[in-house]
Coordinates of C-alpha atoms in Angstrom, one line a residue:
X1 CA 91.9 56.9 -140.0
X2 CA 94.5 58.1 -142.4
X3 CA 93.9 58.4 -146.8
X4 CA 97.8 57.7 -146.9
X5 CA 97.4 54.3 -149.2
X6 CA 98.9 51.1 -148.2
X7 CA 101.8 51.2 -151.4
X8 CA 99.8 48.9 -153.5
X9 CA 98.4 49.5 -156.9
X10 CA 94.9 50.4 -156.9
X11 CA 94.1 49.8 -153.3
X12 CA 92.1 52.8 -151.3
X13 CA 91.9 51.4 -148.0
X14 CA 92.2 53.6 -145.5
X15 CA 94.7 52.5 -142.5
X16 CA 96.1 53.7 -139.5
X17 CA 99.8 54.7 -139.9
X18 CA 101.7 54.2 -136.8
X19 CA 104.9 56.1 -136.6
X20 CA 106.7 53.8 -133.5
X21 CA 110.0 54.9 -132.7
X22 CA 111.4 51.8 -132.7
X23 CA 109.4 49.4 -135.6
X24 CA 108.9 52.5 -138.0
X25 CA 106.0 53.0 -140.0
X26 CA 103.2 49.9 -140.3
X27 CA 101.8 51.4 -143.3
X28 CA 104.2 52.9 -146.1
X29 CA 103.4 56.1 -147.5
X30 CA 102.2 55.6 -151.5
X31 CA 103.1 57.9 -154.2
X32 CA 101.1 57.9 -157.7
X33 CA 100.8 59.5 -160.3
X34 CA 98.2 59.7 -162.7
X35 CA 98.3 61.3 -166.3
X36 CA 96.2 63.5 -168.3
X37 CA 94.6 59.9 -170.1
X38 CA 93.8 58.4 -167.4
X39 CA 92.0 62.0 -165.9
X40 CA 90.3 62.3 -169.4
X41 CA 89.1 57.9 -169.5
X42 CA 87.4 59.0 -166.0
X43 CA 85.9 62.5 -166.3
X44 CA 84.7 62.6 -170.1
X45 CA 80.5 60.7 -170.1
X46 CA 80.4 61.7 -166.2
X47 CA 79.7 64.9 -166.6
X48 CA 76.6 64.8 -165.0
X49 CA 78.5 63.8 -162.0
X50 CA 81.0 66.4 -162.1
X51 CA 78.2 68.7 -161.7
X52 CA 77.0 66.6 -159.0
X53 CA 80.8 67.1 -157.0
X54 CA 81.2 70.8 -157.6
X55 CA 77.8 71.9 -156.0
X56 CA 78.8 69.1 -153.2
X57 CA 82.0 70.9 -152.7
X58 CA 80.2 74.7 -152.9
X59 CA 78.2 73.4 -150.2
X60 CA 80.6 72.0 -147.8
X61 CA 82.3 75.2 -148.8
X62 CA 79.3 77.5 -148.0
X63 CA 78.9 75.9 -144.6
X64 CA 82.4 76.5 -143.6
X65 CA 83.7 72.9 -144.0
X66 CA 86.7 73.7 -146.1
X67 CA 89.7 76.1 -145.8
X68 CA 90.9 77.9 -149.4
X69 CA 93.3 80.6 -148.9
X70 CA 93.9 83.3 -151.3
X71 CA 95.8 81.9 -154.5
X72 CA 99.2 83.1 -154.6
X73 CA 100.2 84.7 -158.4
X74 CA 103.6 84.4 -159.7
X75 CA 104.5 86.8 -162.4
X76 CA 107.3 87.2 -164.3
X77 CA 108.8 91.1 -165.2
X78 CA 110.0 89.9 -168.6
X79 CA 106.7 88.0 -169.4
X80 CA 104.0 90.2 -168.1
X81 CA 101.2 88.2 -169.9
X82 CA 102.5 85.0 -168.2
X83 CA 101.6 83.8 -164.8
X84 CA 101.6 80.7 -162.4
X85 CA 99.1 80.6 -159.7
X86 CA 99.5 78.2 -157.1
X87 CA 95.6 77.1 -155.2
X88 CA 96.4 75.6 -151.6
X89 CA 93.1 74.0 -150.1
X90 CA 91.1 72.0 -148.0
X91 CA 88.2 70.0 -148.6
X92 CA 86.0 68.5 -145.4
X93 CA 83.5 65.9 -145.3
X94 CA 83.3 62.3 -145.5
X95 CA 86.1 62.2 -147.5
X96 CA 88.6 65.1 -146.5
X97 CA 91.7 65.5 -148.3
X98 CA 94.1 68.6 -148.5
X99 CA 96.2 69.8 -151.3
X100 CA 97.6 71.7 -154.2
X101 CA 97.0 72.8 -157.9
X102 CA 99.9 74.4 -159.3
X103 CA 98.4 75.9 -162.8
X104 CA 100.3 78.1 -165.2
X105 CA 98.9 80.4 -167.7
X106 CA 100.9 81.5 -170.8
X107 CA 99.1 83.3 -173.4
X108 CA 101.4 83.2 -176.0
X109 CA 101.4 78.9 -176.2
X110 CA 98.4 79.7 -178.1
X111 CA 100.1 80.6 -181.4
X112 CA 102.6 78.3 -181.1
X113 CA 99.4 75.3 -181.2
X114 CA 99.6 74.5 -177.5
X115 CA 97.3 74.9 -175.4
X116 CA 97.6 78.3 -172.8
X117 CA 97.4 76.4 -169.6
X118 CA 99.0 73.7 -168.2
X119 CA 98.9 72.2 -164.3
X120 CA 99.5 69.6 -161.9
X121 CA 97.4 68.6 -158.8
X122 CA 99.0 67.4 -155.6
X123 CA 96.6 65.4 -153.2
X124 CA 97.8 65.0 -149.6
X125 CA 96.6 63.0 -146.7
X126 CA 94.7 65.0 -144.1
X127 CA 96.2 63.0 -141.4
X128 CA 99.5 62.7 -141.8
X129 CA 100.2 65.2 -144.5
X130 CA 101.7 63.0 -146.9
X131 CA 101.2 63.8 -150.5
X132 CA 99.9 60.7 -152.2
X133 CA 99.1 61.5 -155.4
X134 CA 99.7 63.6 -158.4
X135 CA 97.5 64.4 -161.1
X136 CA 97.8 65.9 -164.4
X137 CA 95.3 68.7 -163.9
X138 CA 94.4 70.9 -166.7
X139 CA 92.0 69.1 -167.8
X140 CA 90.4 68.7 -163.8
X141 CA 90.9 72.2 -164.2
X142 CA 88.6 72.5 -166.8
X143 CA 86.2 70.3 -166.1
X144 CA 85.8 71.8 -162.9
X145 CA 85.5 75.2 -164.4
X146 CA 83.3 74.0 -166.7
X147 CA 80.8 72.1 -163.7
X148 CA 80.8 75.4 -162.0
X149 CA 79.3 76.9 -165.3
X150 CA 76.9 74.4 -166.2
X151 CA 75.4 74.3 -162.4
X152 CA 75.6 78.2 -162.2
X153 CA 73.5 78.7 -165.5
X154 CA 71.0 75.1 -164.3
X155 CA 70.5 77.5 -160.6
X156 CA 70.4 80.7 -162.0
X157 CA 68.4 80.0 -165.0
X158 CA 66.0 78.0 -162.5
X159 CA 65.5 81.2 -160.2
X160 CA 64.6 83.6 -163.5
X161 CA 62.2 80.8 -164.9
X162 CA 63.8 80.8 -168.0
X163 CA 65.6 78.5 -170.2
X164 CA 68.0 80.2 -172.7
X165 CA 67.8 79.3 -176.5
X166 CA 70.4 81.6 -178.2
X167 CA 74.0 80.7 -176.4
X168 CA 77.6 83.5 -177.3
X169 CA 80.7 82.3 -176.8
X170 CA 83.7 84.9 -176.3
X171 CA 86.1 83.2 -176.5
X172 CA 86.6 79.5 -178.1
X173 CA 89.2 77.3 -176.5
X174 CA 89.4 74.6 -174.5
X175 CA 87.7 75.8 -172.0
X176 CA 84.5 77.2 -174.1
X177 CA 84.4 73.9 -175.5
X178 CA 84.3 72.5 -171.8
X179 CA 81.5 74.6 -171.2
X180 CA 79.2 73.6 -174.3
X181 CA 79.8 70.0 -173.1
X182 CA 79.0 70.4 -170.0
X183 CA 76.0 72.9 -170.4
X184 CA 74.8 69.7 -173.0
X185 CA 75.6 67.7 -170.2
X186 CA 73.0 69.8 -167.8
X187 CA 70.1 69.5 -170.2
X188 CA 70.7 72.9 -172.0
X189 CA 69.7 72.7 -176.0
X190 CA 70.6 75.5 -177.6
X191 CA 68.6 77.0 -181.4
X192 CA 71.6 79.2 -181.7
X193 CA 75.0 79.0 -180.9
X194 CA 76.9 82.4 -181.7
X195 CA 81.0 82.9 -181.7
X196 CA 83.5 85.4 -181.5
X197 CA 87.0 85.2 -181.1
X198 CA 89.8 88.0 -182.1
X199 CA 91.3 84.5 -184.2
X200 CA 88.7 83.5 -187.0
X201 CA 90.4 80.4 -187.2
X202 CA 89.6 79.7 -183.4
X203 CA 86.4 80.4 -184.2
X204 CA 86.3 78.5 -187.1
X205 CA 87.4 75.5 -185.5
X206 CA 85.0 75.7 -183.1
X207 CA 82.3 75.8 -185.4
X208 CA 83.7 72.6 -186.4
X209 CA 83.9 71.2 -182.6
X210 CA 80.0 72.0 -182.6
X211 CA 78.6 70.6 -186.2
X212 CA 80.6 67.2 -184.7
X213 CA 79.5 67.5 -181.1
X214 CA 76.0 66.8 -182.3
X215 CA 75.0 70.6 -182.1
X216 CA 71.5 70.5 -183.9
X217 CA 71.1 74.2 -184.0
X218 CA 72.6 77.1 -186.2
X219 CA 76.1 78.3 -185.7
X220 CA 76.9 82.5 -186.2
X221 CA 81.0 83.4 -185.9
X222 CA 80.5 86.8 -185.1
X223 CA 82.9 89.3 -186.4
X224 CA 82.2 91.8 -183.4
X225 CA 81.5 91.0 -179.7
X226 CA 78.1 93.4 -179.4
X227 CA 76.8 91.6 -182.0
X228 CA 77.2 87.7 -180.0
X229 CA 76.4 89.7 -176.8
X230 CA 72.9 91.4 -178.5
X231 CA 71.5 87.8 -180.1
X232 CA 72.1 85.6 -177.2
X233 CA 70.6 84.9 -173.6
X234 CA 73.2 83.2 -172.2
X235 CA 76.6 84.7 -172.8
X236 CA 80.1 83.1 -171.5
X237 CA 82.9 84.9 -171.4
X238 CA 86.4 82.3 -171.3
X239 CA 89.1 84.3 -173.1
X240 CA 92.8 85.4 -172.3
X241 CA 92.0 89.2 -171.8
X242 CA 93.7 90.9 -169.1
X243 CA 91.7 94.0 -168.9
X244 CA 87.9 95.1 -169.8
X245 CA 87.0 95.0 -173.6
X246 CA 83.3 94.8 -173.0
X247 CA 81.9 98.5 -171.9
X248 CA 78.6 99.5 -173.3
X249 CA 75.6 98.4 -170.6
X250 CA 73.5 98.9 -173.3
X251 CA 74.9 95.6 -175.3
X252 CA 72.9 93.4 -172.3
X253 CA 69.7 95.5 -172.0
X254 CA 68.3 92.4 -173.0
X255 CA 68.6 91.3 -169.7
X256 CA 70.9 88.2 -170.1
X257 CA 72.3 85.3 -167.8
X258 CA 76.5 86.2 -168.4
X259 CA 78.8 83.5 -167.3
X260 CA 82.0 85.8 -166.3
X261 CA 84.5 82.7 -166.7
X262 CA 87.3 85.0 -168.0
X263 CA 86.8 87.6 -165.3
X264 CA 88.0 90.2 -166.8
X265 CA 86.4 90.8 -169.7
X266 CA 83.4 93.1 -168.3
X267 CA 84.3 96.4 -167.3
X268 CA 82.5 98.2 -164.1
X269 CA 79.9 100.2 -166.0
X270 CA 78.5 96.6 -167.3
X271 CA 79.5 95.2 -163.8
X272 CA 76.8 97.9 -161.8
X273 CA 74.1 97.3 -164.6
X274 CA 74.2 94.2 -163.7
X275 CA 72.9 91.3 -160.8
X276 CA 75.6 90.0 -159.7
X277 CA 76.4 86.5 -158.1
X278 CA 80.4 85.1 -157.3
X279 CA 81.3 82.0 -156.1
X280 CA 83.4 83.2 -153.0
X281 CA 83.1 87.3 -152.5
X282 CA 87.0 87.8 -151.0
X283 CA 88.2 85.5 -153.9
X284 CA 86.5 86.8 -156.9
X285 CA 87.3 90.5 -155.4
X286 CA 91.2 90.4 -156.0
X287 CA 93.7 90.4 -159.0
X288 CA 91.7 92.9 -160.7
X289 CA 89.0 91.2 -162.0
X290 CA 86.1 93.2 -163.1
X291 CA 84.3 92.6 -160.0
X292 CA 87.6 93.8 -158.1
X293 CA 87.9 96.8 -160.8
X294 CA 84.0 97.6 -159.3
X295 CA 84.8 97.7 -155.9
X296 CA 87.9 100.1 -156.4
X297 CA 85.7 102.5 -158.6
X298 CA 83.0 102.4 -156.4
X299 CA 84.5 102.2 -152.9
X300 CA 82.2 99.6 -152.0
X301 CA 80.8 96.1 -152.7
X302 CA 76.7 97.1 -152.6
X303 CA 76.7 95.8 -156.0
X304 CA 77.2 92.3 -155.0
X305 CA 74.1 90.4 -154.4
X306 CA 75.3 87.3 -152.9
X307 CA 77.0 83.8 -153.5
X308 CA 76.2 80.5 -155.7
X309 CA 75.8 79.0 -152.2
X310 CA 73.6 81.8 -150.9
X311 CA 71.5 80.7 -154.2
X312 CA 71.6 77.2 -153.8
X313 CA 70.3 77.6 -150.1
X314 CA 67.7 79.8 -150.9
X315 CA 68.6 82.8 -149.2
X316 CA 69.2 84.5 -152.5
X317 CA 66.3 84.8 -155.1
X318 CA 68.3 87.5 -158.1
X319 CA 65.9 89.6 -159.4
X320 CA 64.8 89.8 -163.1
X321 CA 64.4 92.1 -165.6
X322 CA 68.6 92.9 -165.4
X323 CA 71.7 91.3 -166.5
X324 CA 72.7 88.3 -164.5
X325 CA 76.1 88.1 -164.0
X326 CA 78.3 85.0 -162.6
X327 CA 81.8 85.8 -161.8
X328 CA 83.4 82.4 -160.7
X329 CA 87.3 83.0 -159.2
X330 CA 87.9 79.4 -159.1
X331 CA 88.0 77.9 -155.9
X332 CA 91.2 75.2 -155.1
X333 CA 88.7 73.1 -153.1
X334 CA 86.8 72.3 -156.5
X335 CA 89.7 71.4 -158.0
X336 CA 90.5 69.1 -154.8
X337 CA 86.8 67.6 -155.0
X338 CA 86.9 66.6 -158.6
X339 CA 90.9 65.3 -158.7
X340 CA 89.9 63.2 -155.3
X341 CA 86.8 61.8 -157.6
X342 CA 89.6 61.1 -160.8
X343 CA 91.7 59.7 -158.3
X344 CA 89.6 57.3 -156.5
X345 CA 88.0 56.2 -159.7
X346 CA 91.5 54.9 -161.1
X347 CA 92.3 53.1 -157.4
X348 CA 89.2 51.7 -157.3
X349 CA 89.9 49.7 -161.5
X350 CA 92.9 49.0 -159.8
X351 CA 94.4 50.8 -162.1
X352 CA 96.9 53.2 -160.3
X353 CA 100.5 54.2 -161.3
X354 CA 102.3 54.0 -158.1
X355 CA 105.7 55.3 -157.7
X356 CA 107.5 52.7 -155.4
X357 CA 109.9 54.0 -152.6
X358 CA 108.9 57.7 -153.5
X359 CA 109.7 57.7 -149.8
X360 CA 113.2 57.5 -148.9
X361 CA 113.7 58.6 -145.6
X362 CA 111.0 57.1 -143.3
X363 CA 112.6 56.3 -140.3
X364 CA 113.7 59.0 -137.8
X365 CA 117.2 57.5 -136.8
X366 CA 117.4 55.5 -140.2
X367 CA 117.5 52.3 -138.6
X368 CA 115.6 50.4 -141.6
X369 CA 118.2 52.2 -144.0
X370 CA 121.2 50.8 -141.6
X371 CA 119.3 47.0 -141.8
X372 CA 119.5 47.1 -145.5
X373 CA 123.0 47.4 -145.9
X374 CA 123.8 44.7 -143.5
X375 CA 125.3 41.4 -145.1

């Protein structure tokens, strides 16, 4: 049975597309797009269930039920910081789908007030490969991100038999604050909530994200990272830095859970203190992330212990008494899982922005075109 929709609003039946040669298609392709409002209306008080569709999609994932190839990066000589990374994937299942995020990454929006990433999200029908739906996707982006990070720190912290009290943010944009709502979302209640950002205002305005978010606890900005990293047990790492800042092992002798978002932040001396769990190992291993920075200096990958999937199955139990460190890459078939979620939620309220007559040209021979210029 084919996902391409039937061309009207809000309907997600799934029917068979015939392509006869002589009646042309039964079922027209539909074409919708949804915006960022309509993303945010379904995705913000379901966090929960974001979770819930990320550790789905690592699963299906783990047991080799998807297909994610390598991202492909597209810089720019003339704006080195700048870069566009395009995620093809595949997602099995009961509900497969195929697709796209297209996600661009320009540091210096962030000083002109907007924010440093923006994307789109392309869905396509497994079965006949039409696209039939796009989404805005920064936010899917995040939230995805952000339900990696919340069931990363639920497993991880589960397996050590701890629950951390004193939370560090480095870094405090949109995607720490995905995090804390998330991680609120999971369960986690934090004493302290520590901050540090090379902007004071960031952090600043953070602060003030937290005191209306509900935060009970008390708030630290912290003028220097070793001084977040030192007072908290569950660190998270979600800034723009292209290289390692972070060096000193000694900062986590404390042994804490480190939630590598920003991925390059840490640099291999911290890296081989540490435990260390990725989402997918040839992934997180590229683009000179600090786990890829590891492998060059060392030659080799011992220093990996396993996978969130090798974790949630049980055939990883990381060892305590070290620094736990979780280096998500970002996988395009999480992205796929929770956009397919967004997007079935809006078809389902009926609520879909469908594109009529995206597609033009459906008819090999263009016999329908012919008919419809006959008197």
């Amino acid at each position: 049975m084919s996902r391409v929709r039937n061309g009207l609003p809000g309907s997600v039946e799934e029917m068979p597309v015939s392509q006869s040669e002589e009646s042309g298609p039964e079922a027209l392709p539909a074409f919708a797009v949804v915006p960022g409002a309509q993303v945010n209306a379904v995705l913000q008080g379901r966090e929960k269930h974001v979770i819930d569709v990320v550790e789905a999609a690592y699963r299906l994932h783990g047991a080799g039920s998807t297909v994610n190839p390598p991202s492909y990066f597209l810089r720019f000589p003339d704006r080195p910081d700048a870069r566009i990374i395009a995620l093809p994937a595949s997602l099995g299942g009961e509900s497969p789908v195929d697709g796209l995020k297209w996600i661009s990454s320009f540091p210096g929006n962030i000083t002109s007030g907007l924010p440093r990433a923006s994307a789109v999200l392309i869905l396509n029908d497994p079965a006949t490969g039409y696209p039939f739906a796009c989404l805005e996707s920064s936010v899917i982006s995040a939230a995805r991100t952000a339900g990696s990070a919340a069931l990363a720190a639920q497993v991880l912290g589960r397996e050590r038999g701890t629950r951390p009290r004193r939370a560090g943010f480095v870094g405090t944009g949109l995607i720490a604050r995905f995090v804390h709502t998330y991680l609120a979302a999971a369960g986690f209640e934090f004493d302290e909530i520590g901050l540090h950002d090379l902007d004071a205002g960031h952090a600043g305005r953070f602060e003030g994200y937290l005191q209306e978010s509900g935060h009970g606890g008390r708030t630290v900005v912290h003028s220097r990272a070793e001084d977040l990293i030192r007072s908290s047990d569950l660190v998270v790492f979600a800034t723009v830095a292209g290289e390692p800042h972070v060096s000193d092992p000694a900062w986590f002798e404390h042994a804490p859970l480190v939630l590598n978002l920003s991925l390059r932040d840490l640099s291999p001396e911290v890296v081989l203190s540490a435990v260390n769990v990725v989402d997918d190992v040839e992934h997180c291993l590229k683009a000179n992330t600090s786990v890829h920075l590891t492998e060059q200096f060392t030659g080799n990958r011992d220093f990996l212990a396993g996978t969130l999937y090798d974790v949630l199955t049980g055939k990883l139990r990381p060892e305590s008494g070290s620094p736990l460190v979780f280096s998500p890459f970002g996988l395009g078939v999480l992205d796929l899982a929770v956009g397919s979620y967004v997007y079935d939620e809006i078809a389902r309220a009926g609520e879909l922005h469908a594109v009529n007559g995206f597609f033009d040209e459906l008819d090999r021979y263009g016999k329908s075109r012919a008919a419809a210029r006959r008197p």
